[in-house]
PDB file of C-alpha atoms in Angstrom:
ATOM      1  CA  UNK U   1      78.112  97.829 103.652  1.00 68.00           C
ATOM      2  CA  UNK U   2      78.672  99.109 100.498  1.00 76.00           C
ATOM      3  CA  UNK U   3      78.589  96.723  97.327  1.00 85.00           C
ATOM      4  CA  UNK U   4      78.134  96.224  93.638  1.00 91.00           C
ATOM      5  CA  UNK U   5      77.210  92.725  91.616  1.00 94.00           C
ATOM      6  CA  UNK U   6      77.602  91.926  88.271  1.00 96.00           C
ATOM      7  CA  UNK U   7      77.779  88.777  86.924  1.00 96.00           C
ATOM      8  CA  UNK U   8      80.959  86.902  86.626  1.00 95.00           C
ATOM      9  CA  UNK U   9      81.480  85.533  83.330  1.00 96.00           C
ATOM     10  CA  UNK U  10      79.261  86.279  80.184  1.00 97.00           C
ATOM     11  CA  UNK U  11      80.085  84.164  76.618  1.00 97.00           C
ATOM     12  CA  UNK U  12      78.247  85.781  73.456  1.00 97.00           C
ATOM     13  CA  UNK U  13      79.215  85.120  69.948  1.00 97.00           C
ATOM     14  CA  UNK U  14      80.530  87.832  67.313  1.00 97.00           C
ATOM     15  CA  UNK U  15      78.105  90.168  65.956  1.00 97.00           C
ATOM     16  CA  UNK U  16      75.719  89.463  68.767  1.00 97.00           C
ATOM     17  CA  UNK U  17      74.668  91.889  71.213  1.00 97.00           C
ATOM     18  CA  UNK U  18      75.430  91.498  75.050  1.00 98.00           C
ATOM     19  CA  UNK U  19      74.200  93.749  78.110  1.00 98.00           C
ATOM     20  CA  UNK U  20      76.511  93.223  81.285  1.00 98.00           C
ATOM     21  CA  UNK U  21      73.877  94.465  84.215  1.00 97.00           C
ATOM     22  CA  UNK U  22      74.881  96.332  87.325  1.00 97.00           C
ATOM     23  CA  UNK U  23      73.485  96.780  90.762  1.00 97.00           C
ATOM     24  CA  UNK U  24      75.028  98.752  93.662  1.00 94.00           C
ATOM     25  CA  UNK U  25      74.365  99.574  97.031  1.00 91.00           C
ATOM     26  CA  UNK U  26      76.332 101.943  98.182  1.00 85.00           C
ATOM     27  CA  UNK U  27      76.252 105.750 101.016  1.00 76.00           C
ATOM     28  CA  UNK U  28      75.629 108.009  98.739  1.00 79.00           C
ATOM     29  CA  UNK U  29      75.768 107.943  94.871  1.00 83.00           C
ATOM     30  CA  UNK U  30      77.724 110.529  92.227  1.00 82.00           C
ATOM     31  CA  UNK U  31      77.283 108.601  89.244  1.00 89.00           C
ATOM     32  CA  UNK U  32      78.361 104.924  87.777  1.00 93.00           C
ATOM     33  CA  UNK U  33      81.547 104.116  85.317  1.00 93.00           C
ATOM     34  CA  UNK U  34      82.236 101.355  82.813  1.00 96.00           C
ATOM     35  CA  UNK U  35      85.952 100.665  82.633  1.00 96.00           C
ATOM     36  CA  UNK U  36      87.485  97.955  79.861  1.00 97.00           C
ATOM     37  CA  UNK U  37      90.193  95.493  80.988  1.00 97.00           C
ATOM     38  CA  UNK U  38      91.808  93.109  78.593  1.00 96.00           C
ATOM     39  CA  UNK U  39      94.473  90.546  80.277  1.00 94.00           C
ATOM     40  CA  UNK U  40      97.911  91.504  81.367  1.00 92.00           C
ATOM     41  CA  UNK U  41      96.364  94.868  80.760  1.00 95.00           C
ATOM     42  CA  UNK U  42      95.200  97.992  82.671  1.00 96.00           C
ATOM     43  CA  UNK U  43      91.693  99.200  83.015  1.00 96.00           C
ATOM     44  CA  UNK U  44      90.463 101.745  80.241  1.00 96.00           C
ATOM     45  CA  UNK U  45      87.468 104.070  80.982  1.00 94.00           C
ATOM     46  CA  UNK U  46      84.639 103.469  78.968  1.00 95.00           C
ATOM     47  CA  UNK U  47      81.615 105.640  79.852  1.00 93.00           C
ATOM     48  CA  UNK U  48      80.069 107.190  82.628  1.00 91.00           C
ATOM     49  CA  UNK U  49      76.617 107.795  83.713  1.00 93.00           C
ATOM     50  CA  UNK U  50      75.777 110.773  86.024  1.00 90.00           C
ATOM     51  CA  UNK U  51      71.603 110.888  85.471  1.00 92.00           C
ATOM     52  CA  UNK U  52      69.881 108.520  84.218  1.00 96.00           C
ATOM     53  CA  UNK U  53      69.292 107.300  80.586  1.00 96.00           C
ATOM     54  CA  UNK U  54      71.517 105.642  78.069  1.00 96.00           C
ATOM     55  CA  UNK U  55      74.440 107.019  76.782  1.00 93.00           C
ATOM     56  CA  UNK U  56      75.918 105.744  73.782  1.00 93.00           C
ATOM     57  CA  UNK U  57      79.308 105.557  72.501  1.00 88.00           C
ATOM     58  CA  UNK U  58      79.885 103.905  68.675  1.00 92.00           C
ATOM     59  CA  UNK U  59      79.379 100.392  69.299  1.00 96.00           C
ATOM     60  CA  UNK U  60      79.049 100.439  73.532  1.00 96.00           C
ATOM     61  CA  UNK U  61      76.483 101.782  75.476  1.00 97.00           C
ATOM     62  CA  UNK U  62      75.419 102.520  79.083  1.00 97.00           C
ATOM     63  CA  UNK U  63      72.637 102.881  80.851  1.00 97.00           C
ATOM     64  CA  UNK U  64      71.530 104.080  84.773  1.00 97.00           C
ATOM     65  CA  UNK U  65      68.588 103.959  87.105  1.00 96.00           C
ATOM     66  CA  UNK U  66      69.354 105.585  89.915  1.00 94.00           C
ATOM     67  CA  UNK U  67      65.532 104.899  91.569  1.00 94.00           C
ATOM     68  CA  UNK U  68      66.570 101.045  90.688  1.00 94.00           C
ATOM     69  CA  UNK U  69      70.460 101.336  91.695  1.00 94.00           C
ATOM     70  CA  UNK U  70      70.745  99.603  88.381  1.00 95.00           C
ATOM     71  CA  UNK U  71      73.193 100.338  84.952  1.00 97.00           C
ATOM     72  CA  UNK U  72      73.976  98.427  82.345  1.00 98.00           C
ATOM     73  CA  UNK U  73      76.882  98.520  79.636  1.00 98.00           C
ATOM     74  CA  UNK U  74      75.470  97.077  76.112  1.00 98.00           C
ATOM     75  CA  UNK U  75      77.973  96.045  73.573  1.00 97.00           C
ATOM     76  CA  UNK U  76      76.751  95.598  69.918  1.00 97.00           C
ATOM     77  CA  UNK U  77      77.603  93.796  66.666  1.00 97.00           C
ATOM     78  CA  UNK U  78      80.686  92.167  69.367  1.00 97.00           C
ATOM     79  CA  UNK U  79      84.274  91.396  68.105  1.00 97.00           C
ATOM     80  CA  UNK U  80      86.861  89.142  69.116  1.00 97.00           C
ATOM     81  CA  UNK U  81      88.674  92.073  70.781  1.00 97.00           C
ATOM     82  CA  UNK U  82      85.758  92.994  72.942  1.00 97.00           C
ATOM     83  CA  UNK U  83      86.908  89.364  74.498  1.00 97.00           C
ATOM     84  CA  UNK U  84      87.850  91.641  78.331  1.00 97.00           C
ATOM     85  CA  UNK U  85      87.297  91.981  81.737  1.00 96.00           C
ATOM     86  CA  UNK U  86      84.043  94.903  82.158  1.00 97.00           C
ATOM     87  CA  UNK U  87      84.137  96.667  85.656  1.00 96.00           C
ATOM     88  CA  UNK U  88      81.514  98.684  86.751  1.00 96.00           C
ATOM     89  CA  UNK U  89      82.488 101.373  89.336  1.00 93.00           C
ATOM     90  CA  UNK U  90      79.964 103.976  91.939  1.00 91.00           C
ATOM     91  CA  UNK U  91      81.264 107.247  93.559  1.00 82.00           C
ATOM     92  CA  UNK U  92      80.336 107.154  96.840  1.00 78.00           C
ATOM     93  CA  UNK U  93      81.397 107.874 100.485  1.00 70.00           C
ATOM     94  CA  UNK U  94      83.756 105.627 102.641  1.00 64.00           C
ATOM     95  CA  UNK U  95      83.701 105.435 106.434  1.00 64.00           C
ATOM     96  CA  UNK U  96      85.649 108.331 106.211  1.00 65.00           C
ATOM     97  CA  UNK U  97      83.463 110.398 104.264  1.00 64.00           C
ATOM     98  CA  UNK U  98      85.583 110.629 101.526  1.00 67.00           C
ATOM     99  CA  UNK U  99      84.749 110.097  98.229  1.00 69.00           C
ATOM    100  CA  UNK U 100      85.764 106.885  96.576  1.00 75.00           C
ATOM    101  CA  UNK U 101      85.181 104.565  94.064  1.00 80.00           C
ATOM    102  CA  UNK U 102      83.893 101.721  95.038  1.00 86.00           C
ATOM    103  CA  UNK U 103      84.444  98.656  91.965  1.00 90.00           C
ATOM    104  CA  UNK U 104      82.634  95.667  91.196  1.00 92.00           C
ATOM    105  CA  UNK U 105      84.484  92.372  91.114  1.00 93.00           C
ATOM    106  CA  UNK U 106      84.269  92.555  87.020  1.00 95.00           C
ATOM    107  CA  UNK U 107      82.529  90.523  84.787  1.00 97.00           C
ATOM    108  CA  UNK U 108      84.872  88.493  81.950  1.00 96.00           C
ATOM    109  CA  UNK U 109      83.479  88.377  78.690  1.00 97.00           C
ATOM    110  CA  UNK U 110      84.571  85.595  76.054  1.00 97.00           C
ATOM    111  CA  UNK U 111      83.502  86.672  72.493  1.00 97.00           C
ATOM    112  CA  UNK U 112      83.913  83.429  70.203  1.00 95.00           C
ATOM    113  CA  UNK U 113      83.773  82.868  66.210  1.00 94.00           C
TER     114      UNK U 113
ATOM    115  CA  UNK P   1     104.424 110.741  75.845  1.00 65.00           C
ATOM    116  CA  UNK P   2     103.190 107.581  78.205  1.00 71.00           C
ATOM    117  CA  UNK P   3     100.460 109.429  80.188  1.00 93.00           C
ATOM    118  CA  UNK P   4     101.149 107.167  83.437  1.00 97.00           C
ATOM    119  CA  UNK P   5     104.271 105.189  83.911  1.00 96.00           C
ATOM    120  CA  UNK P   6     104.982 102.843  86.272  1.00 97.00           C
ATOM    121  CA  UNK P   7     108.772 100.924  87.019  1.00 97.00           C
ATOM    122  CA  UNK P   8     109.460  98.501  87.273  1.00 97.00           C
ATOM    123  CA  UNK P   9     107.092  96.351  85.246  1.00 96.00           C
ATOM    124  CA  UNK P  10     107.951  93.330  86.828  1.00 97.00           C
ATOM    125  CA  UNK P  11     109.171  92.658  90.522  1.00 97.00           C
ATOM    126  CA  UNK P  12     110.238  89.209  92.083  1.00 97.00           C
ATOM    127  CA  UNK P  13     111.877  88.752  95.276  1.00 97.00           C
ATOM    128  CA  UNK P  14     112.026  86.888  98.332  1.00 97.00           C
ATOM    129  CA  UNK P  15     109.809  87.072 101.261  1.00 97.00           C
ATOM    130  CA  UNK P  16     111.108  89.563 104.094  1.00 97.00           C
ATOM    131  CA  UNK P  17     112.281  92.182 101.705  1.00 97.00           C
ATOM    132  CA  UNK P  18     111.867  95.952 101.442  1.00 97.00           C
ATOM    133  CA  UNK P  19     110.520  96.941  97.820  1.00 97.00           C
ATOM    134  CA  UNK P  20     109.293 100.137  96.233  1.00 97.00           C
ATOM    135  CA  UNK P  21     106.984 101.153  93.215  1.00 98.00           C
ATOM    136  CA  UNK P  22     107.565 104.324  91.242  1.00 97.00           C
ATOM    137  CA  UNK P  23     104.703 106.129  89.494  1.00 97.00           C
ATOM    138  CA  UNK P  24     104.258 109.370  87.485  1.00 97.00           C
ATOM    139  CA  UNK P  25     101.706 111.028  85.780  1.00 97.00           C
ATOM    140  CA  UNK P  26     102.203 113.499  83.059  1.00 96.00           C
ATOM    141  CA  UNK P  27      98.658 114.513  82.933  1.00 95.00           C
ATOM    142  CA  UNK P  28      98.540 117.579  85.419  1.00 94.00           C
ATOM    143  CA  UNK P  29      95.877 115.544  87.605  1.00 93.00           C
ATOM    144  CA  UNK P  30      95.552 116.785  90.797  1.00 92.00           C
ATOM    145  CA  UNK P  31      94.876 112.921  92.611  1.00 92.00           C
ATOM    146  CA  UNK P  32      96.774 109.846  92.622  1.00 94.00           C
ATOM    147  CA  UNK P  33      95.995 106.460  93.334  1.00 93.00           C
ATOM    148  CA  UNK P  34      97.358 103.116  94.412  1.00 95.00           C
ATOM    149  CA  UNK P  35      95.178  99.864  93.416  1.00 95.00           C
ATOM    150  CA  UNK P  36      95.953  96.284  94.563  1.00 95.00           C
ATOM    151  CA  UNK P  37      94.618  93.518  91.286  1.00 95.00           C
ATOM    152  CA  UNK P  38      94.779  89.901  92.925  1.00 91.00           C
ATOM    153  CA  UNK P  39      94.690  86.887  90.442  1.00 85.00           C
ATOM    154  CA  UNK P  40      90.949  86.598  90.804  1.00 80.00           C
ATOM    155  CA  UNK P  41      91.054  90.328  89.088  1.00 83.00           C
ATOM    156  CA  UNK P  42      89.324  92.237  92.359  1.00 87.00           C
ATOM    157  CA  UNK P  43      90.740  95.507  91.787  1.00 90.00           C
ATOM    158  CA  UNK P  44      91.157  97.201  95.174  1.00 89.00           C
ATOM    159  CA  UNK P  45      92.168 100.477  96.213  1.00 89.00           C
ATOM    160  CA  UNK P  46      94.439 101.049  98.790  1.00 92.00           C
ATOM    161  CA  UNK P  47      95.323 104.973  98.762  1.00 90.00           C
ATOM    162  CA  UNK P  48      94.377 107.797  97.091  1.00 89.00           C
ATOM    163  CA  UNK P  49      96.464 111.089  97.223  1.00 90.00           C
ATOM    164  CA  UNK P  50      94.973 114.585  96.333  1.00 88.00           C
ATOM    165  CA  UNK P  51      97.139 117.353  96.090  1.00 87.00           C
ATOM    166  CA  UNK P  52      99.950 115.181  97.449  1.00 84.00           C
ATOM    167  CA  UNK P  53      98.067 114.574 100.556  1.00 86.00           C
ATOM    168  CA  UNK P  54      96.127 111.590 101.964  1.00 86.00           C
ATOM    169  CA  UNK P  55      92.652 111.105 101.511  1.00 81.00           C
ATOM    170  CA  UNK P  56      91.919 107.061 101.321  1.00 76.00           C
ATOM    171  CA  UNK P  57      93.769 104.770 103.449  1.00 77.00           C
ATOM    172  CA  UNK P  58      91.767 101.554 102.421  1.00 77.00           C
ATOM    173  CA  UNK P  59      92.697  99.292 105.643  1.00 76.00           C
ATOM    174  CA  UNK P  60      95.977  98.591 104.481  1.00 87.00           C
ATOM    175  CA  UNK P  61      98.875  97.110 106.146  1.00 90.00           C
ATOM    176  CA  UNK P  62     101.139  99.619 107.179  1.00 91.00           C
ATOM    177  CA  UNK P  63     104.006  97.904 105.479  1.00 95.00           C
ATOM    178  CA  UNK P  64     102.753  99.707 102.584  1.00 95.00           C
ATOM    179  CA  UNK P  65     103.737 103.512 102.753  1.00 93.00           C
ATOM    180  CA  UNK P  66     103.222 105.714  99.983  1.00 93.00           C
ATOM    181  CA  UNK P  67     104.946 108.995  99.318  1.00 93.00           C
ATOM    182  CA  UNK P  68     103.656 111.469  97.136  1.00 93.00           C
ATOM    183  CA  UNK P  69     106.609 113.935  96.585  1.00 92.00           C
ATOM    184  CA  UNK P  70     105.127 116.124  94.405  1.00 92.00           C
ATOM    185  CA  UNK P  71     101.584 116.098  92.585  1.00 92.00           C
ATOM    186  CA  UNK P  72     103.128 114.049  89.486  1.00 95.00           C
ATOM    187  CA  UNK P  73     104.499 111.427  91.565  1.00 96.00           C
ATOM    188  CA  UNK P  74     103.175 108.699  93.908  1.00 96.00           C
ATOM    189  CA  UNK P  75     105.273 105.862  94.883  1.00 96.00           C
ATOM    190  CA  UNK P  76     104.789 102.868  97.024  1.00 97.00           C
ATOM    191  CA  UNK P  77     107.155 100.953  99.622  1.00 97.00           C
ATOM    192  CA  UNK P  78     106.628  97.706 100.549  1.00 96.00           C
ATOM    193  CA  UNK P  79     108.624  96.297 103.767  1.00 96.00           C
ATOM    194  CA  UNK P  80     108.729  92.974 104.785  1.00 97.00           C
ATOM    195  CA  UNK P  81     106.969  91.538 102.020  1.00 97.00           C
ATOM    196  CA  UNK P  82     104.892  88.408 102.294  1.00 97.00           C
ATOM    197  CA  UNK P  83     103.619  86.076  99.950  1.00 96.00           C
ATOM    198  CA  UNK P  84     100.203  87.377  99.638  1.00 94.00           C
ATOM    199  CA  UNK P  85     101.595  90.859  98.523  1.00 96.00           C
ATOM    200  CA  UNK P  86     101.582  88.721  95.289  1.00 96.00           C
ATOM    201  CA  UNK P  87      99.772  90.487  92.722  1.00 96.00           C
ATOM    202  CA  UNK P  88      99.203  93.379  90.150  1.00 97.00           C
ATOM    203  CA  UNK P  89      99.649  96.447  91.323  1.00 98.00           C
ATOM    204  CA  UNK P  90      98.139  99.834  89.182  1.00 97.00           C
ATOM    205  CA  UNK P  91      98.922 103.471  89.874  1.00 97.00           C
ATOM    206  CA  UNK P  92      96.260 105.496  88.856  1.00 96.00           C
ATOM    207  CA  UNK P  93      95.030 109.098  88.267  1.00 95.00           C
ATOM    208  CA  UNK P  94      92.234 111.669  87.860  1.00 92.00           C
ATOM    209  CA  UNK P  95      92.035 115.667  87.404  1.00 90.00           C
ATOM    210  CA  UNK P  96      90.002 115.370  90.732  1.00 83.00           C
ATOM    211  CA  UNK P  97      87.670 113.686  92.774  1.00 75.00           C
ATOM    212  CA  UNK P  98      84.572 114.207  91.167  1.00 71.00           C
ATOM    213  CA  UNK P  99      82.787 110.869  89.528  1.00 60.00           C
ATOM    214  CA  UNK P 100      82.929 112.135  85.997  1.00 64.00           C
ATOM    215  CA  UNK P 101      87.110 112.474  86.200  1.00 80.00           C
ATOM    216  CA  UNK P 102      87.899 109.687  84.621  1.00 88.00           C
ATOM    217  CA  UNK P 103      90.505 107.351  86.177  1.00 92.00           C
ATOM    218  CA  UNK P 104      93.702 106.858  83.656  1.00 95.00           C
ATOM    219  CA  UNK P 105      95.681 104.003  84.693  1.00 96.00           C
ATOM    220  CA  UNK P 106      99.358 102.836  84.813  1.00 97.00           C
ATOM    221  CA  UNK P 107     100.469  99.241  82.666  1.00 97.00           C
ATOM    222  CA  UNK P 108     100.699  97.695  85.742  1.00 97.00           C
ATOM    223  CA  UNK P 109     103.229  96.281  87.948  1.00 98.00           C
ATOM    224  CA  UNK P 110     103.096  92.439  88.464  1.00 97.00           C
ATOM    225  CA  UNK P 111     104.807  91.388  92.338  1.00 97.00           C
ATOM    226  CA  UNK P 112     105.565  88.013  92.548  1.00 97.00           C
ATOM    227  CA  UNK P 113     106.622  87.377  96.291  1.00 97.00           C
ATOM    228  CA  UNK P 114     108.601  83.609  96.933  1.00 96.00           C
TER     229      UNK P 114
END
């Protein structure tokens, strides 16, 4: 089957630096997304990884390994609106051989004082 | 200038009803999507639409029928509704299929089935 983990809940404290980790197993692979969900909202891209490396945008960024199926979103110097829901998402093939994106189940991040 | 809308924002009704979801993009995207967010947050697809034709049917019910008039537009019917339709339900949308299109998504609408 095709899957990705991430951890569930992660609780940091402002102005500390948090890395929300990544692993998928999925047919086929076109690259791994980051997308930003705060409650009673909708998802919000964040970043996308096609090779691998980091890629870094202001305060977030987001790393891949394809050789270790593994990414990772880093979030530094944290603020109380970074408090969200982070999804990580993999292009791959369905039974269908379509392309889809297959999503994580989203890991909730509390940022306190 | 709301880049994907969605009405209504909130729906509550009984169980056994017929209900539909409207969705629009204004982005000149080529694909559409339909995504199921359950209390515990899993977001799951259930179709995707590319060039106003069918492309994911995620093992979904086939009380759920979407139509896809034209490449703007993708909206969902719901008949006999049950009580686990419950949920959040996002229209989404991307200039294609490749990974790097980035998904833009709706506000939401919340179902509440009783």
């Amino acid at each position: 089957g095709q899957s990705l983990e991430q951890p569930s809940e992660v609780t940091a404290v402002e102005g500390a630096i948090v890395q929300i980790n990544c692993t998928y197993q999925t047919s086929g692979f076109y690259g791994l997304s980051w997308y930003q969900q705060h409650d009673g909202g909708a998802p919000t891209f964040l970043s996308y990884n096609g090779l691998d490396g980091l890629e870094e945008t202001g305060r977030f960024s987001s790393f891949l390994s394809r050789s270790d199926s593994y990414g990772y979103l880093l979030l530094q110097e944290l603020q109380m609106k970074d408090s969200a829901s982070y999804f990580c998402a993999v292009r791959a093939y369905n039974a269908g051989n379509n392309r889809k994106l297959i999503w994580g189940l989203g890991t909730s991040l509390a940022v306190n004082p | 200038d709301t880049a994907v809308s969605q009405t209504p924002k909130y729906l509550v009704t009984q169980m056994g009803n017929d209900k539909s979801i409207k969705c629009e993009q204004n982005l000149g995207h080529d694909t559409m999507y339909w995504y199921k967010q359950d209390s515990k947050k899993f977001l799951k697809i259930m179709f995707s639409y590319n060039n106003k034709e069918l492309i994911i049917n995620e093992t979904v019910p086939n009380r759920f029928s979407p139509k896809s008039p034209d490449k703007a537009h993708l909206n969902l019917h719901i008949n006999s509704l049950e009580l686990g339709d419950s949920a959040v339900y996002f229209c989404a949308s991307s200039r294609g299929l490749d990974m790097q299109d980035t998904q833009y998504f709706g506000p939401g609408t919340r179902l509440t089935v009783l």
